[in-house]
PDB file of C-alpha atoms in Angstrom:
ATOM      1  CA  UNK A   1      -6.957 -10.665  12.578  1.00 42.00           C
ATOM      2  CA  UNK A   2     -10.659 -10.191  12.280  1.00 43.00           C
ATOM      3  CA  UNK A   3     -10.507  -7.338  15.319  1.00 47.00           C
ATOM      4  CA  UNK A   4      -7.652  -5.405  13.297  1.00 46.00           C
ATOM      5  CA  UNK A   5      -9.927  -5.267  10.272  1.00 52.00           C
ATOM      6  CA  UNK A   6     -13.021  -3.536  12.654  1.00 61.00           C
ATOM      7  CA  UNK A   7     -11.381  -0.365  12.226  1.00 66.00           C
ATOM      8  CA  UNK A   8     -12.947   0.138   8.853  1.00 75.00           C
ATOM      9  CA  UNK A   9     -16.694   1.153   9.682  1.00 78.00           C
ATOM     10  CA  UNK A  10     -19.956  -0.053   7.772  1.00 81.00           C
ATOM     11  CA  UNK A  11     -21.250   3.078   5.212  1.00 82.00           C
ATOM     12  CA  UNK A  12     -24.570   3.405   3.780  1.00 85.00           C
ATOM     13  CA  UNK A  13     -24.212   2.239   0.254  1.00 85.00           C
ATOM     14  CA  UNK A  14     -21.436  -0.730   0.732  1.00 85.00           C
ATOM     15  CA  UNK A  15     -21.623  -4.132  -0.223  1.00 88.00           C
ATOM     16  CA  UNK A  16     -19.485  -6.929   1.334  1.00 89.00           C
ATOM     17  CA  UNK A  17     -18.830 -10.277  -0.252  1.00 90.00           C
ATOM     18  CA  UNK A  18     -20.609 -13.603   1.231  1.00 89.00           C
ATOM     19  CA  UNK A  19     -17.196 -15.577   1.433  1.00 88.00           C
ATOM     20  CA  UNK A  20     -14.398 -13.358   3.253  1.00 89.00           C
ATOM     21  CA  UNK A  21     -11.403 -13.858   1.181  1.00 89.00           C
ATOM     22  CA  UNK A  22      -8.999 -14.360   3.931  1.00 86.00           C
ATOM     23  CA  UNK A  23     -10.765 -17.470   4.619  1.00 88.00           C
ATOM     24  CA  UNK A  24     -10.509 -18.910   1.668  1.00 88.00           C
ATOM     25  CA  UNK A  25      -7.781 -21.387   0.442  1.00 87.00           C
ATOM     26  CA  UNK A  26      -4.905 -19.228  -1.214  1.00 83.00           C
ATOM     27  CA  UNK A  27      -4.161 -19.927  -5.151  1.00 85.00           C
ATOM     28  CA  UNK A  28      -0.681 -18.846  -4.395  1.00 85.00           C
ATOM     29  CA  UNK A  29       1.414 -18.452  -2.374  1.00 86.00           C
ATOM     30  CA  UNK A  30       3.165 -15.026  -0.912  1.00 91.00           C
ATOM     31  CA  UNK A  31       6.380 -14.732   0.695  1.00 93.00           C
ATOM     32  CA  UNK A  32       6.895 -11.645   3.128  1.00 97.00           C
ATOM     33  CA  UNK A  33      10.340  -9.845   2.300  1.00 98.00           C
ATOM     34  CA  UNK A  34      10.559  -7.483   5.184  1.00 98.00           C
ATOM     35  CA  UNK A  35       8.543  -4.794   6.629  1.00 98.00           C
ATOM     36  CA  UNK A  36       8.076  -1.053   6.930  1.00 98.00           C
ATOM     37  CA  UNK A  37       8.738   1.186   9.860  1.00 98.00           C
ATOM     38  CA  UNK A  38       6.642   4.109   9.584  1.00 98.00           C
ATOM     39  CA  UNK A  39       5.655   6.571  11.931  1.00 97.00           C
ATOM     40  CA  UNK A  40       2.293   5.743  11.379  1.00 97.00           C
ATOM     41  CA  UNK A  41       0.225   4.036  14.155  1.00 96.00           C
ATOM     42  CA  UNK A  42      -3.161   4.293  13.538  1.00 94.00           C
ATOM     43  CA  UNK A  43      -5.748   4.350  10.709  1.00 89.00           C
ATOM     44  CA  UNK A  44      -6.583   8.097  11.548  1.00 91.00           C
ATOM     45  CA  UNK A  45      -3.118   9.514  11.708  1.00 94.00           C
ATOM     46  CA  UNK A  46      -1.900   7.542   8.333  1.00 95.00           C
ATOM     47  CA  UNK A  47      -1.483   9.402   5.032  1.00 95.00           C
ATOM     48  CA  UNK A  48      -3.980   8.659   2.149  1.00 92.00           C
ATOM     49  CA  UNK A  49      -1.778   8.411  -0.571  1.00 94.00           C
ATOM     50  CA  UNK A  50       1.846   8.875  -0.716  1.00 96.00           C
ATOM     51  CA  UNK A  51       1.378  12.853  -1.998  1.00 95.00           C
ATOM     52  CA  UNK A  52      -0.048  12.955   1.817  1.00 96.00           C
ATOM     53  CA  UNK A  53       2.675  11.269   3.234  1.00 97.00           C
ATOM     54  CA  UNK A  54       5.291  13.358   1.585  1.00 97.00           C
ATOM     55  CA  UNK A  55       3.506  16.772   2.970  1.00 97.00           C
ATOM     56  CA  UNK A  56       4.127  15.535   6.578  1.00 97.00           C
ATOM     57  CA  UNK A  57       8.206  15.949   5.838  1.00 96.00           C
ATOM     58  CA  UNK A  58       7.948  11.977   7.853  1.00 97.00           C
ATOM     59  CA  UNK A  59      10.673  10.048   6.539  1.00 98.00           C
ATOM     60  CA  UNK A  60      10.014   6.297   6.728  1.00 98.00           C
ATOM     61  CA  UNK A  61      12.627   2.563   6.185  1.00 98.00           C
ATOM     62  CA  UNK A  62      11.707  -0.466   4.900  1.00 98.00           C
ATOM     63  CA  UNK A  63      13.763  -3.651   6.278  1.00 98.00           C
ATOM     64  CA  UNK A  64      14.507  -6.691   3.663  1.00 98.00           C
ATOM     65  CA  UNK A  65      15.044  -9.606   5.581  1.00 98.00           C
ATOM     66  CA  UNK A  66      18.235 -11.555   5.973  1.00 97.00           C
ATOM     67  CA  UNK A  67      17.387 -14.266   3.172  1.00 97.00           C
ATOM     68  CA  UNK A  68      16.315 -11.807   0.904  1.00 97.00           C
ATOM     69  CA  UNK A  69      19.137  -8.736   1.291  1.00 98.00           C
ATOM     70  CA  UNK A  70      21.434 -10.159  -2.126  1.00 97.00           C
ATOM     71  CA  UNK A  71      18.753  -9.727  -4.122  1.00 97.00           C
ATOM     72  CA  UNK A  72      19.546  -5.804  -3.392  1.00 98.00           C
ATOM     73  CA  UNK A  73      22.522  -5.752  -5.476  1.00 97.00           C
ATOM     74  CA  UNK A  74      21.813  -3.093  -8.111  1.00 97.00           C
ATOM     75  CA  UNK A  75      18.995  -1.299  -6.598  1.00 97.00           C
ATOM     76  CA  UNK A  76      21.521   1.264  -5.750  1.00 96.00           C
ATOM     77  CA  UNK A  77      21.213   3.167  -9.054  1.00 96.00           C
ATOM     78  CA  UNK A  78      17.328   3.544  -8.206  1.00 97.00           C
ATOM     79  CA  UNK A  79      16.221   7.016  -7.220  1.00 97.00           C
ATOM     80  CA  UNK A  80      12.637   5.530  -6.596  1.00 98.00           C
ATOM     81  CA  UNK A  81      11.643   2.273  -5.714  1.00 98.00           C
ATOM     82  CA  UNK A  82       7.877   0.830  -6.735  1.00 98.00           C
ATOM     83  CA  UNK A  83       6.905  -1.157  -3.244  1.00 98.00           C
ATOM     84  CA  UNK A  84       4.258  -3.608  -3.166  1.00 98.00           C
ATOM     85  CA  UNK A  85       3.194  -3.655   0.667  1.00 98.00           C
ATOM     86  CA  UNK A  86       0.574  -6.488   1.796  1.00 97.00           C
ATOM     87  CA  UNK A  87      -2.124  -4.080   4.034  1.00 96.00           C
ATOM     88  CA  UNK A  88      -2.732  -6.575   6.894  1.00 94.00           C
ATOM     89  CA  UNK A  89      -5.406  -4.428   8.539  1.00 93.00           C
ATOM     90  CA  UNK A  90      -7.360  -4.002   5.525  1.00 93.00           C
ATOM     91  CA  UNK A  91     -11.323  -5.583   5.563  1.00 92.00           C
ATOM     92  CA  UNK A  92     -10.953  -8.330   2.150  1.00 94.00           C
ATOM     93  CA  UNK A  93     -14.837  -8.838   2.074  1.00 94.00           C
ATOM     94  CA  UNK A  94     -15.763  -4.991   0.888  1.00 93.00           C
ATOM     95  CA  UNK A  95     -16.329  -5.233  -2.770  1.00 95.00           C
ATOM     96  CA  UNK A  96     -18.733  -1.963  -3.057  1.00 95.00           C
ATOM     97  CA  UNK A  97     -17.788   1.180  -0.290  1.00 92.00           C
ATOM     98  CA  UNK A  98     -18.928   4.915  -0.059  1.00 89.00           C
ATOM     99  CA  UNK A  99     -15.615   7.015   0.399  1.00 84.00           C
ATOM    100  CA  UNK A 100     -16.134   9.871   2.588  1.00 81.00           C
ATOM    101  CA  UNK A 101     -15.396  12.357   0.274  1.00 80.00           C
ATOM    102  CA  UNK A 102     -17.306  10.477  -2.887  1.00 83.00           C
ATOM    103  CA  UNK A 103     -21.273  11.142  -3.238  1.00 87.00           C
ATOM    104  CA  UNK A 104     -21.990   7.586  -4.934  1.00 90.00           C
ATOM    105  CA  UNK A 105     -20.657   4.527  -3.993  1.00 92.00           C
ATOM    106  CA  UNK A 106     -17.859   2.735  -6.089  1.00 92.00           C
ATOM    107  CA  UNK A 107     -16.877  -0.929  -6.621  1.00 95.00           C
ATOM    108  CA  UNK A 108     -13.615  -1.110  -4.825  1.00 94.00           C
ATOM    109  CA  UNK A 109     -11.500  -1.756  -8.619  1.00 96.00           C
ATOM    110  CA  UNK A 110     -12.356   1.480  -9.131  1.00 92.00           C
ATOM    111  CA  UNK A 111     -10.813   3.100  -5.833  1.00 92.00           C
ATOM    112  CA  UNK A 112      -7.232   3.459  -4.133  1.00 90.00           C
ATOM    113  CA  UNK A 113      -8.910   2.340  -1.224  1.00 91.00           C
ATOM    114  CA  UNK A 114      -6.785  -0.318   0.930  1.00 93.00           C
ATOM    115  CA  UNK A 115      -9.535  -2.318   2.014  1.00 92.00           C
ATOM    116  CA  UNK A 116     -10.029  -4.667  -1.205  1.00 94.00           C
ATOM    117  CA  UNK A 117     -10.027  -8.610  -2.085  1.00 95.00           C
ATOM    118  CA  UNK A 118      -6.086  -9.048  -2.216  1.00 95.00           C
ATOM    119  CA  UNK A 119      -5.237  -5.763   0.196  1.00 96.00           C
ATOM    120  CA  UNK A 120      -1.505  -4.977  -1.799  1.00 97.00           C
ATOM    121  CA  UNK A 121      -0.830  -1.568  -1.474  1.00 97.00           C
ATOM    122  CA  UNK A 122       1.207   0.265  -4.169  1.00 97.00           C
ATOM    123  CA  UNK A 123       3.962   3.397  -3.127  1.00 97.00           C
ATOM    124  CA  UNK A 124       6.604   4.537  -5.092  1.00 97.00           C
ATOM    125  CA  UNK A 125       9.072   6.113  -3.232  1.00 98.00           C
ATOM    126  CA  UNK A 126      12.272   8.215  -3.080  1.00 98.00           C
ATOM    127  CA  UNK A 127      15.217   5.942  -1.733  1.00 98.00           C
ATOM    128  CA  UNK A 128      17.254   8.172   0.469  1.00 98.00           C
ATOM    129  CA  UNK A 129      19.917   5.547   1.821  1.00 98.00           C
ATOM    130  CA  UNK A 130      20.442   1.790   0.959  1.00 98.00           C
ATOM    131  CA  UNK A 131      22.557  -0.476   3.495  1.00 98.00           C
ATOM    132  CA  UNK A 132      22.354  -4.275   1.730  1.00 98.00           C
ATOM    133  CA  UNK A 133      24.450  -5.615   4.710  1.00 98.00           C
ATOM    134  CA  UNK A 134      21.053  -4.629   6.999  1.00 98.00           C
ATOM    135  CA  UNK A 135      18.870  -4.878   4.816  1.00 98.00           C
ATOM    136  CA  UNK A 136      17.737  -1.347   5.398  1.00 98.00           C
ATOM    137  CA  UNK A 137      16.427   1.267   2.935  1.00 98.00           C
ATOM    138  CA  UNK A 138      15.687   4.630   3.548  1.00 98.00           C
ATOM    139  CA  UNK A 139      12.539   6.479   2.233  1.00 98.00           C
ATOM    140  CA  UNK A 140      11.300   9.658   2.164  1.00 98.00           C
ATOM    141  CA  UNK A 141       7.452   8.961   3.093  1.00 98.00           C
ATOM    142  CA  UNK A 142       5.048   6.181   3.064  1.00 98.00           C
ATOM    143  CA  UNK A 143       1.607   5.834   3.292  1.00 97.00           C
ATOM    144  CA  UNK A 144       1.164   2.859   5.229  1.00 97.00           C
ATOM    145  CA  UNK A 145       1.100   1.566   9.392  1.00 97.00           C
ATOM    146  CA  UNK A 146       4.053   0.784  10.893  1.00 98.00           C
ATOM    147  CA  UNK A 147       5.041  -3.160  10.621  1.00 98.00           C
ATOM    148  CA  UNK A 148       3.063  -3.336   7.233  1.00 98.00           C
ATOM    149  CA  UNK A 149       4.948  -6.712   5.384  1.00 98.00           C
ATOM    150  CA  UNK A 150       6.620  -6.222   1.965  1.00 98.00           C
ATOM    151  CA  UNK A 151       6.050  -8.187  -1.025  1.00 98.00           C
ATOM    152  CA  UNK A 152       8.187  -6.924  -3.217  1.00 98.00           C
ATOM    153  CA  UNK A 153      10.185  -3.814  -4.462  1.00 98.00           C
ATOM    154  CA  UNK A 154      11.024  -2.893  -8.026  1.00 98.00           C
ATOM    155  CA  UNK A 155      13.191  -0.199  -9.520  1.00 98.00           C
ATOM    156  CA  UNK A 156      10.794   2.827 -10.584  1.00 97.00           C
ATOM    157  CA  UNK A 157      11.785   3.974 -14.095  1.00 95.00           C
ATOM    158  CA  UNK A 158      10.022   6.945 -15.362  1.00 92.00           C
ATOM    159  CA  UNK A 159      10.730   6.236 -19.044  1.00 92.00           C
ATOM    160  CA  UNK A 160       8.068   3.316 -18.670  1.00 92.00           C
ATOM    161  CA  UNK A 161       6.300   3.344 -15.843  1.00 93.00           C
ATOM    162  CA  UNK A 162       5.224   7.229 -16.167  1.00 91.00           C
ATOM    163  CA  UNK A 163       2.119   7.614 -18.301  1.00 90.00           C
ATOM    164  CA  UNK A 164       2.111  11.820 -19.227  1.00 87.00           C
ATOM    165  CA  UNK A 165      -1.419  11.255 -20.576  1.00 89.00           C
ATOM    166  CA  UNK A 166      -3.204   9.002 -18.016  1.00 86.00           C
ATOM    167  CA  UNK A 167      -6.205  10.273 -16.713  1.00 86.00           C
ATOM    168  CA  UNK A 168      -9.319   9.548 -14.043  1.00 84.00           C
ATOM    169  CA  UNK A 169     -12.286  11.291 -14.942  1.00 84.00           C
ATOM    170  CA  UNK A 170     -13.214  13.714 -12.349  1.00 76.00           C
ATOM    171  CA  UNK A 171     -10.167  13.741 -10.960  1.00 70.00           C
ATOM    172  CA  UNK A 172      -7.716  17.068 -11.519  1.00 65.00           C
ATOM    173  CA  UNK A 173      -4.459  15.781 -11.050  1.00 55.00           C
ATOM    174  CA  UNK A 174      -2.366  13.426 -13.474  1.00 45.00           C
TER     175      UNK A 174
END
């Protein structure tokens, strides 16, 4: 997997950590539920963030496999779903990188970025379909490469998981 994570280049101002993570032994272990077929191919054509994905009208499914489809039951009333995706490609040794668009560099807990020490990316999107027999849900975008593995999904409910006053300084949006 080392060549996949090459696509992230070096940028003045990163740090990397001495012991990749992926090499390390796990302290727990993670159980792929399915995967995500996107349109998304490559690093360069891939949405930033979900608000990204949306603007690109690409609608995108996420598969549950076979020993995992009962545990759909219910998810039916969602509007959203809150998936946790597991970004395979992502570099786990960057601990410090220079965004592009940022003039400092920032430790990596501090950006959206995918490339991080546990690489679990976090999209909450609009179910359009559910078929529990297939496993198959229907979303309206997502931000992630096609064949990205699926932790987990959870309901989204905006009576707790929406914060109205939650801010990032320097950042305009909510």
């Amino acid at each position: 997997m080392t060549g996949q994570r090459e696509m992230f280049e070096a940028r003045e101002g990163e740090q990397r950590l001495d012991q990749d993570p992926a090499m390390m032994p796990p302290d727990g272990g993670i159980v792929f539920i399915g995967r995500i077929a996107s349109p998304w191919t490559t690093r360069e054509s891939c949405p930033k963030n979900m608000r990204a994905a949306r603007e690109t009208g690409q609608p995108a499914a996420l598969t549950i496999d076979a020993p995992y489809r009962s545990g759909l039951q219910g998810l039916e009333r969602a509007g959203h779903v809150v998936i946790l995706s597991w970004l395979h490609h992502a570099p786990r040794n960057l601990i410090v990188q220079k965004p592009r668009h940022a003039a400092e560099a920032k430790g990596v807990f501090g950006l959206r970025s995918p490339a991080r020490p546990n690489p679990i990316g976090l999209h909450v999107a609009k179910v359009l379909g559910l078929d529990i027999a297939t496993g198959r849900i229907d979303l309206d975008a997502i931000d992630v490469l096609d064949g990205t593995p699926v932790i987990d999904i959870k309901p989204y409910f905006a009576s707790t998981d929406a914060i109205a006053e939650a801010t990032v300084e320097g950042r305009e949006e909510r």
